[in-house]
Amino acid sequence: MPVIVQVNYWAVLTCGLISIVIGSLWYSPMLLGRTWMDEVDKTDDDIKKDFNPLKTYGLTFICNLFIAFSLAQLMAHSNASTVAAGIRLSFLCWSGFIAAPMVVNSLFEGKSFKLLLVDSGHHLIVILVFGIVLGAWTA
């Protein structure tokens, strides 16, 4: 049975909050929101239709807390207790557990390479920031 090690829950909470900010900026019209909308063939009206911000942002926040907690566990188990080690482990997790499955899904779903870059780029930035925050908080 896996052992759950002690993590800094303030760091995990901070990661969850930061992820919402990053996502809001990344997918805003100022950055890549319009590109994303074009690639998923959605209009502003489509996005607003049946949109429940509490559900969407709430579940996104909870999922990102789980990602940050999981990364904190991996960092503790691998003795990654610096910012540099957090970045390395985050990149490894992103490439193996996020980007690779996203490429497979993208191929089978016939999604564009541009959409893959937008979405996987978002996850890369988020998990790298998680590694920085968790590494800095344990260093």
PDB file of C-alpha atoms in Angstrom:
ATOM      1  CA  MET A   1       0.000   0.000   0.000  1.00  0.00           C
ATOM      2  CA  PRO A   2       1.440   3.406  -0.931  1.00  0.00           C
ATOM      3  CA  VAL A   3       2.512   5.663   1.873  1.00  0.00           C
ATOM      4  CA  ILE A   4       1.094   9.177   1.945  1.00  0.00           C
ATOM      5  CA  VAL A   5       3.801  11.554   3.079  1.00  0.00           C
ATOM      6  CA  GLN A   6       3.233  14.889   4.745  1.00  0.00           C
ATOM      7  CA  VAL A   7       2.841  17.765   2.309  1.00  0.00           C
ATOM      8  CA  ASN A   8       2.476  21.481   2.783  1.00  0.00           C
ATOM      9  CA  TYR A   9      -1.240  22.033   2.245  1.00  0.00           C
ATOM     10  CA  TRP A  10      -0.761  25.797   1.979  1.00  0.00           C
ATOM     11  CA  ALA A  11       1.516  25.181  -0.996  1.00  0.00           C
ATOM     12  CA  VAL A  12      -1.082  22.852  -2.548  1.00  0.00           C
ATOM     13  CA  LEU A  13      -3.847  25.432  -1.991  1.00  0.00           C
ATOM     14  CA  THR A  14      -1.642  28.130  -3.510  1.00  0.00           C
ATOM     15  CA  CYS A  15      -1.099  25.922  -6.564  1.00  0.00           C
ATOM     16  CA  GLY A  16      -4.855  25.468  -6.945  1.00  0.00           C
ATOM     17  CA  LEU A  17      -5.458  29.208  -6.827  1.00  0.00           C
ATOM     18  CA  ILE A  18      -2.606  29.960  -9.214  1.00  0.00           C
ATOM     19  CA  SER A  19      -3.965  27.415 -11.696  1.00  0.00           C
ATOM     20  CA  ILE A  20      -7.252  29.308 -11.941  1.00  0.00           C
ATOM     21  CA  VAL A  21      -5.393  32.556 -12.622  1.00  0.00           C
ATOM     22  CA  ILE A  22      -3.159  30.941 -15.257  1.00  0.00           C
ATOM     23  CA  GLY A  23      -6.128  29.311 -16.992  1.00  0.00           C
ATOM     24  CA  SER A  24      -8.126  32.522 -16.952  1.00  0.00           C
ATOM     25  CA  LEU A  25      -5.247  34.381 -18.576  1.00  0.00           C
ATOM     26  CA  TRP A  26      -4.196  31.609 -20.986  1.00  0.00           C
ATOM     27  CA  TYR A  27      -7.690  31.144 -22.393  1.00  0.00           C
ATOM     28  CA  SER A  28      -8.584  34.842 -22.338  1.00  0.00           C
ATOM     29  CA  PRO A  29      -9.149  36.705 -25.618  1.00  0.00           C
ATOM     30  CA  MET A  30      -5.915  38.612 -24.903  1.00  0.00           C
ATOM     31  CA  LEU A  31      -3.838  35.437 -25.202  1.00  0.00           C
ATOM     32  CA  LEU A  32      -5.065  32.155 -26.690  1.00  0.00           C
ATOM     33  CA  GLY A  33      -8.803  32.198 -26.051  1.00  0.00           C
ATOM     34  CA  ARG A  34      -9.743  33.144 -29.598  1.00  0.00           C
ATOM     35  CA  THR A  35      -7.371  30.553 -31.048  1.00  0.00           C
ATOM     36  CA  TRP A  36      -8.840  27.892 -28.762  1.00  0.00           C
ATOM     37  CA  MET A  37     -12.405  28.898 -29.692  1.00  0.00           C
ATOM     38  CA  ASP A  38     -11.561  28.732 -33.404  1.00  0.00           C
ATOM     39  CA  GLU A  39      -9.967  25.316 -33.013  1.00  0.00           C
ATOM     40  CA  VAL A  40     -12.939  23.842 -31.117  1.00  0.00           C
ATOM     41  CA  ASP A  41     -15.332  25.624 -33.488  1.00  0.00           C
ATOM     42  CA  LYS A  42     -17.157  27.559 -30.756  1.00  0.00           C
ATOM     43  CA  THR A  43     -18.555  31.066 -30.667  1.00  0.00           C
ATOM     44  CA  ASP A  44     -18.957  33.357 -27.680  1.00  0.00           C
ATOM     45  CA  ASP A  45     -22.630  32.378 -27.574  1.00  0.00           C
ATOM     46  CA  ASP A  46     -21.756  28.661 -27.630  1.00  0.00           C
ATOM     47  CA  ILE A  47     -19.408  29.133 -24.687  1.00  0.00           C
ATOM     48  CA  LYS A  48     -21.979  31.093 -22.669  1.00  0.00           C
ATOM     49  CA  LYS A  49     -24.815  28.664 -23.397  1.00  0.00           C
ATOM     50  CA  ASP A  50     -25.457  26.444 -20.376  1.00  0.00           C
ATOM     51  CA  PHE A  51     -22.186  27.613 -18.768  1.00  0.00           C
ATOM     52  CA  ASN A  52     -22.145  27.088 -15.018  1.00  0.00           C
ATOM     53  CA  PRO A  53     -19.123  28.984 -13.647  1.00  0.00           C
ATOM     54  CA  LEU A  54     -19.417  27.536 -10.141  1.00  0.00           C
ATOM     55  CA  LYS A  55     -19.424  23.988 -11.464  1.00  0.00           C
ATOM     56  CA  THR A  56     -16.726  24.569 -14.088  1.00  0.00           C
ATOM     57  CA  TYR A  57     -14.290  26.603 -11.998  1.00  0.00           C
ATOM     58  CA  GLY A  58     -15.071  24.666  -8.827  1.00  0.00           C
ATOM     59  CA  LEU A  59     -14.315  21.281 -10.384  1.00  0.00           C
ATOM     60  CA  THR A  60     -11.282  22.725 -12.175  1.00  0.00           C
ATOM     61  CA  PHE A  61      -9.982  24.013  -8.849  1.00  0.00           C
ATOM     62  CA  ILE A  62     -10.553  20.649  -7.144  1.00  0.00           C
ATOM     63  CA  CYS A  63      -8.848  18.765  -9.981  1.00  0.00           C
ATOM     64  CA  ASN A  64      -5.865  21.099  -9.829  1.00  0.00           C
ATOM     65  CA  LEU A  65      -5.654  20.631  -6.060  1.00  0.00           C
ATOM     66  CA  PHE A  66      -5.471  16.896  -6.695  1.00  0.00           C
ATOM     67  CA  ILE A  67      -2.751  17.392  -9.328  1.00  0.00           C
ATOM     68  CA  ALA A  68      -0.742  19.606  -6.958  1.00  0.00           C
ATOM     69  CA  PHE A  69      -1.182  17.145  -4.086  1.00  0.00           C
ATOM     70  CA  SER A  70      -0.102  14.246  -6.299  1.00  0.00           C
ATOM     71  CA  LEU A  71       2.940  16.167  -7.502  1.00  0.00           C
ATOM     72  CA  ALA A  72       3.798  17.057  -3.905  1.00  0.00           C
ATOM     73  CA  GLN A  73       3.612  13.354  -3.022  1.00  0.00           C
ATOM     74  CA  LEU A  74       5.886  12.434  -5.938  1.00  0.00           C
ATOM     75  CA  MET A  75       8.314  15.183  -4.980  1.00  0.00           C
ATOM     76  CA  ALA A  76       8.437  13.961  -1.389  1.00  0.00           C
ATOM     77  CA  HIS A  77       8.932  10.332  -2.394  1.00  0.00           C
ATOM     78  CA  SER A  78      11.708  11.264  -4.826  1.00  0.00           C
ATOM     79  CA  ASN A  79      13.367  13.768  -2.464  1.00  0.00           C
ATOM     80  CA  ALA A  80      12.771  16.596  -4.942  1.00  0.00           C
ATOM     81  CA  SER A  81      12.964  19.450  -2.468  1.00  0.00           C
ATOM     82  CA  THR A  82      14.274  22.350  -4.552  1.00  0.00           C
ATOM     83  CA  VAL A  83      12.810  24.541  -7.258  1.00  0.00           C
ATOM     84  CA  ALA A  84      15.076  22.951  -9.877  1.00  0.00           C
ATOM     85  CA  ALA A  85      14.056  19.451  -8.806  1.00  0.00           C
ATOM     86  CA  GLY A  86      10.394  20.519  -8.828  1.00  0.00           C
ATOM     87  CA  ILE A  87      10.740  21.813 -12.378  1.00  0.00           C
ATOM     88  CA  ARG A  88      12.466  18.617 -13.558  1.00  0.00           C
ATOM     89  CA  LEU A  89       9.860  16.338 -11.992  1.00  0.00           C
ATOM     90  CA  SER A  90       7.004  18.527 -13.235  1.00  0.00           C
ATOM     91  CA  PHE A  91       8.331  18.412 -16.790  1.00  0.00           C
ATOM     92  CA  LEU A  92       8.726  14.645 -16.597  1.00  0.00           C
ATOM     93  CA  CYS A  93       5.147  14.276 -15.304  1.00  0.00           C
ATOM     94  CA  TRP A  94       3.831  16.624 -17.992  1.00  0.00           C
ATOM     95  CA  SER A  95       5.612  14.872 -20.846  1.00  0.00           C
ATOM     96  CA  GLY A  96       4.716  11.338 -19.745  1.00  0.00           C
ATOM     97  CA  PHE A  97       1.323  11.714 -18.108  1.00  0.00           C
ATOM     98  CA  ILE A  98      -0.209  14.777 -19.763  1.00  0.00           C
ATOM     99  CA  ALA A  99       1.333  15.540 -23.173  1.00  0.00           C
ATOM    100  CA  ALA A 100       1.708  11.965 -24.423  1.00  0.00           C
ATOM    101  CA  PRO A 101      -1.919  10.975 -23.706  1.00  0.00           C
ATOM    102  CA  MET A 102      -3.092  14.281 -25.162  1.00  0.00           C
ATOM    103  CA  VAL A 103      -1.223  13.511 -28.408  1.00  0.00           C
ATOM    104  CA  VAL A 104      -2.852  10.078 -28.585  1.00  0.00           C
ATOM    105  CA  ASN A 105      -6.315  11.544 -27.944  1.00  0.00           C
ATOM    106  CA  SER A 106      -5.697  14.303 -30.459  1.00  0.00           C
ATOM    107  CA  LEU A 107      -4.738  11.791 -33.148  1.00  0.00           C
ATOM    108  CA  PHE A 108      -7.773   9.592 -32.612  1.00  0.00           C
ATOM    109  CA  GLU A 109     -10.163  12.529 -32.242  1.00  0.00           C
ATOM    110  CA  GLY A 110      -8.805  14.264 -35.331  1.00  0.00           C
ATOM    111  CA  LYS A 111      -8.054  17.454 -33.385  1.00  0.00           C
ATOM    112  CA  SER A 112      -5.684  20.029 -34.808  1.00  0.00           C
ATOM    113  CA  PHE A 113      -2.046  20.312 -33.839  1.00  0.00           C
ATOM    114  CA  LYS A 114      -2.715  23.937 -32.925  1.00  0.00           C
ATOM    115  CA  LEU A 115      -5.361  22.892 -30.371  1.00  0.00           C
ATOM    116  CA  LEU A 116      -2.939  20.325 -28.964  1.00  0.00           C
ATOM    117  CA  LEU A 117      -0.323  23.055 -28.520  1.00  0.00           C
ATOM    118  CA  VAL A 118      -2.763  25.435 -26.844  1.00  0.00           C
ATOM    119  CA  ASP A 119      -4.143  22.874 -24.398  1.00  0.00           C
ATOM    120  CA  SER A 120      -0.928  20.994 -23.626  1.00  0.00           C
ATOM    121  CA  GLY A 121       0.934  24.300 -23.347  1.00  0.00           C
ATOM    122  CA  HIS A 122      -1.517  25.401 -20.689  1.00  0.00           C
ATOM    123  CA  HIS A 123      -0.959  22.195 -18.718  1.00  0.00           C
ATOM    124  CA  LEU A 124       2.816  22.564 -19.099  1.00  0.00           C
ATOM    125  CA  ILE A 125       2.802  26.084 -17.646  1.00  0.00           C
ATOM    126  CA  VAL A 126       0.502  25.058 -14.789  1.00  0.00           C
ATOM    127  CA  ILE A 127       2.478  21.995 -13.737  1.00  0.00           C
ATOM    128  CA  LEU A 128       5.816  23.825 -14.023  1.00  0.00           C
ATOM    129  CA  VAL A 129       4.471  26.544 -11.744  1.00  0.00           C
ATOM    130  CA  PHE A 130       3.283  23.814  -9.368  1.00  0.00           C
ATOM    131  CA  GLY A 131       6.810  22.382  -9.321  1.00  0.00           C
ATOM    132  CA  ILE A 132       8.249  25.835  -8.632  1.00  0.00           C
ATOM    133  CA  VAL A 133       5.795  26.579  -5.803  1.00  0.00           C
ATOM    134  CA  LEU A 134       6.114  23.144  -4.199  1.00  0.00           C
ATOM    135  CA  GLY A 135       9.888  23.122  -4.587  1.00  0.00           C
ATOM    136  CA  ALA A 136      10.251  26.611  -3.147  1.00  0.00           C
ATOM    137  CA  TRP A 137       7.955  25.813  -0.231  1.00  0.00           C
ATOM    138  CA  THR A 138       9.927  22.718   0.732  1.00  0.00           C
ATOM    139  CA  ALA A 139      13.410  24.094   0.030  1.00  0.00           C
TER     140      ALA A 139
END
